[in-house]
């Protein structure tokens, strides 16, 4: 197997669920999923000649399956990451449940007439929460991508679902997320938000190509049925420029022309995955230690991304830190890469000045000026082990250190992958922090990023298998209602944008469990109720479908809303009368779906009656709302003339319009 291909796979592992497991390609993969930016249509012929399958195109960005034999498929730095995955009580916050029961604005909204979709992993399309009153699945379509096999599978309806069952019995993430977004609860309190919306689910191995192709599938269905769409993506990646310039972010921003895209901000708000430092004449370099997720440092697997603030290159050095001596004992020769051949270190456990450290494994370094933002960056991909234990604890004696050196006036940003690798301070250099812990995938300009706050302090769990199902115990979640959740990701970007754009209940939510998953893992804590199983889970993976579901209710009320309208409504209605308003995780405020709906109705775009000068008949049934969303009248069109004059929102048998009273009657 080509060595670079090994590290292509490694890099592709670094997009992560806010909860979940990693799914990787192997050396027998037939295809490599990649995003490609072309300069002209002539490039299409070149790709075709290499046997590349082009799934989708928006603008100059293509979603492709490259044959594993293609030379381009072995280019890790140009290859996208593979992403891995990041309600009963929740609807009580800010009177959110009043939208569904109709008391918020006089008419219930539940996503009717809207398509909601998710791009995820682990769906059970026949889980009772997705069934209608006739016992049929409300999930209109499931599309599965097997990216490394070059396969797209489309399933339409219950017969297909019964034969197929699930995409992955080892996962339940999609089932849980979709239940929050649009489950009906199957007669339990655990109903989702947009329970009358059409549902489309796409599942994949969570490559960027699989996710974006899934977004296009949901948009296609929405266009087929002529309905607006909201799409939730509960995944994250911490490798990347965090400036919205990645091809993934650019592609999603274009998709926002056709759907609302909602993403989780990530669950790295307490982790030290980021280091930024200005370079000055007195400090021309910055150094940091690399640690693994378990902090024992024995097995180092993952990636670290190093970005210059400009096109000016950074010189990178690798060092060996001895925890017994508490110092760096050896530095390798520094290197600067500008699209050159990658540098590979293969270690066999010996030590030498020429490049060998007391590790067993490999590290590959690649670097170039990024074509999308003009900034130089270097990525380190590694898989190695240390075997000697430190004298003062059960951790490895030797730790890898990196140093970035550049010209004064420039700056350095270092990101660890967050899934496998952490950063740790080195004496004499700035300390890493979590102040830009937001997922790189959520940094686009036209996507809605969502953080989380505490939702409930306890959850119900059934007795273990073999005991009475009615024997339910309550277990603490460790969070208090409405409180800041420290691990919710956040950050201020280089262009001063503050993310996430809103914060919603997420720690923790009860939602639907996948039946195939629970058949395989029956002792996973869950609640058996109403002929179905329910699982608690916390994370921004849970808060983002909550927001997406309520945005679907806004689109039901005002189908012409654009993503810019929604972003503006969020900014205007987010709540700052909260427990920790000064915590940077809460900088944008808490999501208020009721005030958002009212503002959506009040602002432009509410008039959907197509004919100017439209005249009602005296007996036509109408509902009249003032501009705060409060219902003032319901009855025959002749009736509301007694209400004070002014501008009102009027729902008629023919659509919604703005009108001054008295109404025009034919």
XYZ file of C-alpha atoms in Angstrom:
666
model
C 0.000 0.000 0.000
C 1.252 3.487 -0.841
C 2.506 5.115 2.356
C 0.796 8.417 1.561
C -2.485 6.575 1.210
C -2.119 5.368 4.795
C -1.988 8.935 5.973
C -4.794 9.988 3.653
C -6.950 7.541 5.585
C -5.591 8.865 8.887
C -6.408 12.443 7.949
C -9.831 11.365 6.817
C -10.589 10.070 10.306
C -10.468 13.458 11.923
C -14.039 14.633 11.538
C -15.977 13.524 14.558
C -19.419 12.981 15.978
C -20.121 15.099 18.905
C -20.681 11.559 20.169
C -19.886 8.340 18.401
C -17.230 6.124 16.905
C -14.785 6.295 14.027
C -15.319 4.529 10.732
C -12.363 4.281 8.402
C -11.447 3.038 5.006
C -8.848 0.318 4.710
C -6.206 -0.612 2.210
C -8.760 -2.545 0.169
C -10.898 0.521 -0.479
C -11.850 0.829 -4.128
C -12.472 4.583 -4.060
C -11.335 7.692 -2.230
C -13.988 10.409 -1.688
C -12.656 13.890 -2.422
C -13.743 17.471 -2.951
C -12.070 19.003 -5.988
C -12.031 22.616 -7.163
C -11.656 23.017 -10.911
C -10.419 26.034 -12.854
C -12.392 25.288 -16.034
C -14.679 22.690 -17.578
C -11.648 21.292 -19.370
C -10.606 19.790 -16.034
C -13.652 17.521 -16.225
C -12.126 15.607 -19.139
C -8.917 15.069 -17.186
C -10.846 13.679 -14.249
C -12.954 11.481 -16.486
C -9.828 10.035 -18.074
C -8.655 8.973 -14.617
C -11.928 7.108 -14.035
C -13.167 9.647 -11.493
C -16.896 9.534 -10.757
C -18.366 13.008 -10.246
C -21.360 12.819 -7.914
C -22.301 16.484 -7.698
C -21.170 19.934 -8.737
C -21.870 23.374 -7.340
C -20.010 26.241 -8.911
C -16.424 25.116 -9.398
C -16.458 22.512 -6.581
C -16.998 18.832 -7.357
C -17.896 15.890 -5.116
C -15.938 12.940 -6.476
C -15.095 9.284 -6.025
C -11.478 8.731 -7.090
C -10.359 5.216 -7.969
C -7.798 4.083 -5.412
C -5.377 3.589 -8.313
C -5.468 7.293 -9.239
C -2.286 9.193 -8.413
C -4.368 12.152 -7.229
C -6.139 10.025 -4.648
C -2.834 9.745 -2.790
C -2.551 13.479 -2.162
C -3.432 13.817 1.536
C -3.194 17.579 1.870
C -5.718 18.102 -0.926
C -7.966 15.357 0.392
C -10.826 16.148 2.769
C -11.136 14.899 6.285
C -13.493 12.088 7.159
C -15.925 13.389 9.689
C -17.123 11.388 12.671
C -20.296 12.032 14.678
C -20.692 15.088 17.529
C -36.834 16.448 24.519
C -39.864 16.409 26.747
C -38.245 18.848 29.162
C -36.355 20.806 26.491
C -39.552 22.198 24.997
C -40.303 23.941 28.281
C -37.528 26.511 27.856
C -38.747 29.984 26.856
C -42.240 28.484 26.412
C -41.032 26.666 23.282
C -43.806 24.043 23.439
C -46.408 26.758 22.874
C -45.458 26.724 19.189
C -46.695 23.148 18.802
C -49.824 23.537 20.939
C -50.838 26.785 19.251
C -50.799 29.098 22.261
C -47.745 31.053 21.083
C -49.397 32.753 18.110
C -52.868 31.246 18.075
C -52.099 28.568 15.482
C -50.022 25.433 16.064
C -46.902 24.943 13.970
C -45.241 21.540 13.699
C -43.279 21.620 10.456
C -46.188 20.748 8.180
C -45.326 21.568 4.583
C -41.577 21.523 5.288
C -38.883 18.927 4.529
C -36.409 18.230 7.324
C -33.312 16.165 6.760
C -30.218 14.884 8.500
C -26.798 13.728 7.287
C -25.608 11.251 9.891
C -24.971 7.597 10.747
C -27.065 4.872 12.435
C -30.707 5.323 11.369
C -33.632 3.032 12.232
C -36.306 4.276 9.791
C -39.057 2.118 11.306
C -38.514 3.214 14.918
C -42.045 3.924 16.289
C -41.350 7.654 16.688
C -41.147 7.932 12.882
C -44.419 6.097 12.144
C -47.662 7.837 11.198
C -51.176 6.917 12.375
C -51.311 4.171 9.729
C -48.077 2.615 10.963
C -46.078 3.798 7.950
C -42.727 5.533 8.193
C -42.782 9.316 7.880
C -39.231 9.081 6.557
C -39.857 9.620 2.866
C -36.422 8.616 1.638
C -33.160 7.186 2.940
C -29.953 7.508 0.913
C -26.860 5.588 1.971
C -23.335 6.296 0.745
C -20.550 3.753 1.001
C -17.885 6.171 -0.100
C -14.918 3.820 -0.151
C -16.865 1.393 -2.322
C -18.192 4.097 -4.648
C -21.797 3.123 -3.801
C -24.978 5.205 -3.524
C -28.122 3.346 -2.391
C -31.555 5.010 -2.416
C -34.448 3.563 -0.387
C -38.032 4.757 -0.760
C -40.621 3.536 1.683
C -41.356 0.826 4.198
C -40.767 -2.210 1.972
C -37.242 -1.010 1.246
C -36.651 -0.171 4.913
C -37.747 -3.607 6.149
C -35.300 -5.335 3.819
C -32.483 -2.905 4.595
C -33.051 -2.451 8.390
C -30.214 0.018 9.142
C -26.949 1.363 7.769
C -24.988 0.476 10.917
C -26.182 -1.601 13.910
C -23.244 -0.299 15.952
C -24.576 3.272 15.854
C -27.751 5.024 16.997
C -26.702 8.645 16.481
C -28.925 9.364 13.458
C -31.965 7.773 15.140
C -31.488 9.904 18.248
C -30.842 13.129 16.327
C -33.760 12.582 13.948
C -36.069 11.875 16.880
C -35.237 15.285 18.345
C -35.695 16.945 14.973
C -39.001 15.376 13.941
C -40.047 12.293 15.953
C -43.689 12.156 17.070
C -42.883 10.428 20.373
C -45.033 7.342 19.677
C -47.391 8.343 22.464
C -44.631 9.112 24.986
C -43.445 12.521 26.242
C -40.348 12.196 24.060
C -41.654 13.806 20.898
C -39.461 15.914 18.669
C -40.005 19.406 17.336
C -41.213 19.288 13.708
C -43.350 16.162 14.106
C -45.465 16.826 10.994
C -42.591 17.544 8.602
C -41.523 15.235 5.789
C -38.251 13.518 6.760
C -35.333 12.595 4.505
C -32.289 10.855 5.978
C -28.882 10.406 4.388
C -26.235 8.200 5.983
C -22.620 7.572 5.089
C -19.207 6.833 6.530
C -19.129 10.569 7.227
C -16.634 11.770 4.684
C -17.053 15.329 3.517
C -18.203 13.966 0.153
C -20.772 11.683 1.798
C -22.147 14.519 3.910
C -22.362 17.052 1.105
C -23.852 14.561 -1.354
C -26.448 13.833 1.342
C -27.263 17.536 1.620
C -27.887 17.562 -2.133
C -30.178 14.519 -1.861
C -32.329 16.275 0.737
C -32.483 19.409 -1.409
C -33.461 17.301 -4.428
C -36.385 15.755 -2.544
C -37.557 19.164 -1.277
C -37.541 20.509 -4.828
C -39.434 17.442 -6.074
C -42.279 18.106 -3.628
C -42.051 21.914 -3.778
C -41.364 22.494 -0.082
C -38.732 24.467 1.846
C -36.004 22.443 3.584
C -34.016 22.453 6.817
C -30.967 20.173 7.107
C -29.211 19.217 10.336
C -25.580 18.040 10.449
C -24.510 16.923 13.932
C -20.828 16.329 13.210
C -17.609 18.222 13.762
C -13.936 18.534 12.871
C -11.292 20.589 14.651
C -8.629 20.354 11.934
C -8.876 23.180 9.419
C -8.395 26.937 8.992
C -11.478 28.005 11.006
C -12.128 30.903 8.652
C -14.864 29.560 6.379
C -12.501 29.086 3.434
C -12.423 25.274 3.272
C -14.048 23.638 0.246
C -16.533 21.979 2.607
C -17.630 25.357 3.996
C -17.739 26.956 0.555
C -19.929 24.144 -0.755
C -22.318 24.327 2.213
C -22.591 28.099 1.803
C -23.768 27.539 -1.780
C -26.267 24.894 -0.601
C -27.769 27.547 1.694
C -29.442 28.971 -1.422
C -31.734 25.927 -1.323
C -32.000 24.932 2.357
C -31.338 26.071 5.907
C -28.176 24.308 7.089
C -27.811 23.804 10.854
C -24.601 22.402 12.395
C -23.485 21.507 15.893
C -20.639 23.689 17.191
C -18.810 20.765 18.826
C -18.056 19.354 22.270
C -14.487 20.555 22.772
C -15.172 23.608 24.941
C -13.012 22.364 27.813
C -10.223 20.795 25.765
C -6.859 22.314 24.914
C -6.965 21.929 21.151
C -5.907 25.430 20.069
C -2.869 27.648 20.426
C -2.387 31.075 18.867
C 0.648 33.302 19.196
C 1.847 36.531 17.629
C 5.469 36.378 16.454
C 7.655 39.254 17.622
C 11.372 40.072 17.501
C 11.576 38.778 21.071
C 9.596 35.602 20.348
C 9.951 34.298 16.829
C 8.719 30.787 17.619
C 6.086 28.920 19.594
C 6.376 25.362 20.941
C 3.841 22.877 22.267
C 3.740 19.255 23.430
C 1.409 16.754 21.780
C -0.610 14.421 23.974
C -3.105 11.677 23.283
C -6.732 11.545 24.372
C -5.927 9.407 27.420
C -2.982 11.607 28.443
C -0.772 8.564 28.933
C 1.102 9.421 25.675
C 1.920 5.796 24.882
C -0.014 5.640 21.594
C -0.018 8.807 19.503
C -2.448 8.680 16.616
C -4.032 11.630 14.866
C -3.110 14.941 13.272
C -2.016 18.469 14.119
C -2.636 21.429 11.803
C -0.318 24.466 11.876
C -1.410 27.674 10.139
C 0.503 30.831 9.371
C -1.393 34.101 9.484
C -0.292 34.810 5.915
C 1.449 33.223 2.949
C 4.752 33.595 4.790
C 5.936 30.042 5.489
C 6.621 28.642 8.929
C 9.637 26.531 9.753
C 8.640 23.429 11.711
C 10.876 21.511 14.107
C 10.154 18.265 15.956
C 11.561 17.761 19.417
C 11.753 15.049 22.065
C 10.533 15.936 25.555
C 11.819 13.774 28.417
C 9.299 13.797 31.273
C 11.969 12.493 33.663
C 14.219 15.463 32.962
C 11.317 17.897 32.340
C 13.024 19.307 29.260
C 13.462 18.925 25.508
C 16.528 16.749 24.977
C 16.691 16.602 21.193
C 15.506 18.663 18.201
C 15.435 17.314 14.655
C 16.455 19.405 11.661
C 13.754 22.056 10.938
C 11.863 21.934 7.641
C 9.681 24.242 5.566
C 7.296 22.721 3.019
C 5.731 24.562 0.094
C 3.949 21.820 -1.789
C 7.158 19.771 -1.868
C 7.344 16.037 -1.400
C 6.073 15.161 2.085
C 8.635 14.445 4.780
C 8.266 11.055 6.417
C 9.849 9.892 9.671
C 9.856 6.153 10.324
C 10.894 5.299 13.870
C 12.009 1.893 15.140
C 12.563 2.665 18.831
C 16.192 3.818 18.646
C 17.523 7.344 19.217
C 19.789 9.337 16.908
C 20.474 12.933 15.953
C 19.580 12.203 12.326
C 15.852 11.825 12.835
C 15.103 8.798 14.964
C 13.214 9.111 18.249
C 12.470 6.325 20.788
C 9.090 5.669 19.157
C 7.795 2.888 16.956
C 5.733 4.076 14.025
C 5.578 6.893 11.541
C 4.929 10.618 11.106
C 4.312 12.422 7.807
C 4.554 16.207 7.373
C 3.097 18.101 4.415
C 2.809 21.806 3.731
C 1.718 24.397 1.194
C 0.075 27.787 0.787
C -3.652 27.107 0.881
C -5.216 28.194 -2.415
C -8.494 29.191 -0.749
C -7.236 31.642 1.886
C -3.639 32.378 0.904
C -2.270 31.164 4.247
C 0.607 28.740 4.616
C -0.125 25.607 6.589
C 1.585 22.390 7.584
C -0.205 19.247 8.699
C 1.408 16.476 10.736
C -0.187 13.012 10.565
C 1.117 10.291 12.864
C 0.675 6.821 14.239
C 3.406 5.751 16.675
C 3.913 4.338 20.150
C 6.268 5.076 23.015
C 7.190 2.119 25.204
C 9.294 3.447 28.089
C 7.340 4.535 31.166
C 8.171 7.726 33.065
C 9.753 7.449 36.493
C 7.041 9.496 38.217
C 3.824 8.027 36.857
C 1.994 5.601 34.540
C 2.636 7.594 31.381
C 5.220 7.572 28.619
C 8.630 8.996 29.375
C 9.067 10.583 25.944
C 6.630 13.011 24.349
C 6.690 14.606 20.888
C 7.099 18.391 20.760
C 6.637 20.694 17.774
C 7.984 24.204 17.245
C 6.810 26.712 14.618
C 9.201 29.532 13.721
C 8.437 32.553 11.533
C 9.033 36.206 10.827
C 7.993 38.905 13.333
C 4.634 40.428 12.478
C 3.196 37.075 11.470
C 1.179 34.814 13.747
C 0.771 31.074 14.293
C -2.362 28.993 14.889
C -2.068 25.351 15.928
C -5.057 22.982 16.066
C -5.057 19.412 17.337
C -7.628 17.033 15.905
C -9.502 16.897 19.225
C -10.561 13.311 18.657
C -7.236 11.621 19.334
C -4.706 14.374 20.015
C -4.538 17.196 22.569
C -2.063 20.021 23.071
C -0.103 20.542 26.281
C 1.882 23.566 27.415
C 5.653 23.726 27.180
C 7.570 26.037 29.497
C 8.544 29.282 27.800
C 5.715 29.218 25.221
C 2.082 30.352 25.356
C -0.334 27.782 26.761
C -2.952 26.114 24.564
C -6.607 26.827 25.316
C -10.177 26.163 24.193
C -10.968 29.719 23.063
C -11.378 28.600 19.436
C -12.787 25.157 20.047
C -15.659 25.536 17.573
C -15.787 22.938 14.798
C -14.165 24.032 11.546
C -17.213 22.637 9.698
C -19.424 25.229 11.401
C -17.329 28.221 10.280
C -19.111 28.875 6.977
C -20.742 32.255 6.430
C -24.257 30.978 5.653
C -24.701 28.121 8.106
C -26.343 28.176 11.540
C -24.019 26.903 14.275
C -25.525 25.781 17.584
C -24.011 25.390 21.036
C -25.757 23.938 24.089
C -26.847 24.630 27.627
C -27.999 22.297 30.395
C -31.389 20.763 29.755
C -32.239 18.546 32.731
C -30.620 17.370 35.939
C -31.824 13.747 35.783
C -33.074 11.172 33.288
C -35.220 8.032 33.570
C -33.669 4.635 32.852
C -35.406 1.242 32.823
C -34.241 -1.577 35.049
C -31.680 -3.962 33.491
C -32.883 -6.570 31.022
C -34.641 -9.405 32.862
C -36.278 -7.101 35.444
C -39.704 -5.499 35.380
C -39.864 -2.858 32.624
C -41.892 -0.642 34.955
C -39.007 -0.453 37.411
C -37.561 2.917 36.352
C -34.748 4.683 38.154
C -33.672 8.314 37.850
C -30.034 9.048 37.229
C -28.247 12.377 37.548
C -26.995 14.026 34.352
C -24.451 16.181 36.173
C -25.954 19.374 34.716
C -28.500 21.821 36.039
C -31.351 23.169 33.951
C -30.509 26.267 31.950
C -26.864 26.317 33.050
C -23.768 26.704 30.913
C -22.254 23.419 29.744
C -18.473 23.925 29.793
C -17.721 21.477 27.006
C -19.925 23.309 24.474
C -17.563 24.553 21.745
C -17.212 28.233 20.938
C -14.807 30.736 19.434
C -14.154 34.117 17.882
C -12.754 33.729 14.369
C -10.042 35.759 12.645
C -12.715 37.917 10.983
C -14.301 38.629 14.422
C -17.352 36.434 13.881
C -18.536 34.952 17.181
C -19.697 31.333 17.069
C -21.980 29.579 17.692
C -24.759 31.879 16.509
C -27.190 30.496 19.095
C -27.255 28.153 22.114
C -30.018 25.635 22.835
C -30.881 22.724 25.174
C -28.466 19.836 24.671
C -27.277 18.320 27.939
C -29.087 16.048 28.013
C -32.053 15.101 25.802
C -34.155 11.938 25.755
C -34.846 10.736 22.233
C -35.373 7.634 20.127
C -33.024 4.672 20.276
C -32.189 2.505 17.289
C -33.709 -0.969 17.629
C -30.881 -2.749 15.761
C -28.351 -1.007 17.999
C -30.155 -1.988 21.209
C -30.580 -5.553 19.988
C -26.803 -5.708 19.667
C -26.103 -3.752 22.873
C -29.081 -4.484 25.169
C -27.287 -3.227 28.271
C -26.794 0.281 26.905
C -28.776 2.466 29.371
C -32.185 3.215 27.940
C -35.851 3.603 28.844
C -38.499 1.210 27.545
C -41.795 3.049 27.161
C -44.744 3.009 24.759
C -43.488 0.042 22.787
C -40.215 1.775 21.974
C -36.822 2.480 23.498
C -35.471 5.915 24.398
C -31.882 6.918 25.065
C -30.460 9.943 26.814
C -27.570 11.697 25.158
C -25.916 15.054 25.622
C -23.958 17.215 23.229
C -24.293 19.858 20.571
C -25.346 16.935 18.361
C -28.603 17.186 20.312
C -28.991 20.972 20.492
C -28.614 21.532 16.739
C -31.632 19.364 15.679
C -33.661 21.151 18.385
C -32.929 24.458 16.648
C -33.368 22.953 13.183
C -36.806 21.635 14.160
C -38.000 25.035 15.325
C -36.620 26.731 12.218
C -38.830 24.272 10.307
C -41.837 25.677 12.191
C -40.752 29.178 11.175
C -40.616 28.032 7.551
C -44.077 26.522 7.905
C -45.322 29.959 8.937
C -43.167 31.935 6.478
C -41.917 29.668 3.661
C -40.006 32.493 1.954
C -37.468 32.979 4.768
C -33.843 32.981 3.641
C -30.869 31.925 5.726
C -29.968 35.608 6.054
C -33.461 36.263 7.451
C -33.038 33.453 9.978
C -29.577 34.618 11.063
C -30.951 38.127 11.563
C -33.932 36.799 13.551
C -31.626 34.758 15.780
C -29.448 37.789 16.455
C -32.496 39.894 17.330
C -34.284 37.345 19.550
C -31.538 35.330 21.306
C -31.937 35.668 25.070
C -29.244 37.201 27.259
C -31.210 37.106 30.535
C -29.511 33.797 31.340
C -27.431 32.346 34.157
C -23.969 33.066 32.723
C -24.331 35.806 30.099
C -20.628 36.657 30.226
C -19.393 33.132 29.560
C -17.951 33.146 25.997
C -19.870 29.931 25.275
C -23.058 31.970 25.617
C -21.884 35.104 23.802
C -24.626 34.941 21.160
C -27.378 34.174 23.685
C -29.909 31.373 24.162
C -32.329 30.342 21.427
C -35.901 31.666 21.847
C -38.070 29.886 19.271
C -41.314 31.680 20.185
C -39.942 35.205 19.802
C -38.192 34.062 16.643
C -41.487 32.829 15.172
C -43.239 36.051 16.088
C -40.506 38.146 14.496
C -40.560 35.961 11.384
C -44.302 36.597 11.057
C -43.832 40.300 11.648
C -41.087 40.869 9.116
C -41.193 40.851 5.339
C -41.876 37.669 3.425
C -45.042 36.785 5.341
C -47.324 37.700 2.411
C -47.859 34.526 0.404
C -51.122 35.473 -1.335
C -49.947 35.739 -4.938
C -52.477 38.174 -6.486
C -52.281 41.891 -5.581
C -55.675 43.321 -4.762
C -56.937 39.885 -3.725
C -60.527 40.062 -2.418
C -61.975 37.793 0.269
C -65.570 36.589 0.246
C -67.622 37.545 3.323
C -67.911 33.948 4.563
C -64.272 32.975 4.032
C -62.678 31.796 7.275
C -59.732 33.936 8.350
C -57.428 34.244 11.348
C -56.050 37.674 12.190
C -52.805 38.184 14.176
C -51.286 41.423 15.332
C -47.628 42.074 14.516
C -46.460 40.504 17.781
C -48.032 37.202 16.702
C -51.048 37.317 19.055
C -54.288 36.083 17.523
C -56.931 38.821 17.558
C -59.729 37.155 15.607
C -60.872 33.881 14.026
C -64.037 33.620 11.970
C -65.756 34.917 8.833
C -63.889 37.570 6.856
C -66.719 40.053 7.432
C -66.168 39.932 11.186
C -62.908 41.651 12.258
C -63.904 45.190 11.263
C -64.326 46.127 14.912
C -60.605 45.703 15.673
C -58.571 48.904 15.780
C -57.023 49.951 12.485
C -53.466 48.860 11.724
C -51.343 46.296 9.906
C -52.113 42.639 10.639
C -51.101 39.167 9.492
C -54.116 37.357 8.036
C -54.293 33.616 7.333
C -56.848 32.952 4.607
C -57.942 29.816 2.755
C -55.623 30.986 -0.029
C -52.478 31.801 1.901
C -51.052 34.301 4.355
C -51.016 38.046 3.729
C -50.330 41.321 5.431
C -53.357 43.595 5.423
C -54.660 46.727 7.063
C -58.077 46.440 8.709
C -60.848 46.554 7.715
C -60.277 43.747 5.232
C -61.199 44.104 1.588
C -64.348 42.027 1.079
C -65.646 41.079 -2.385
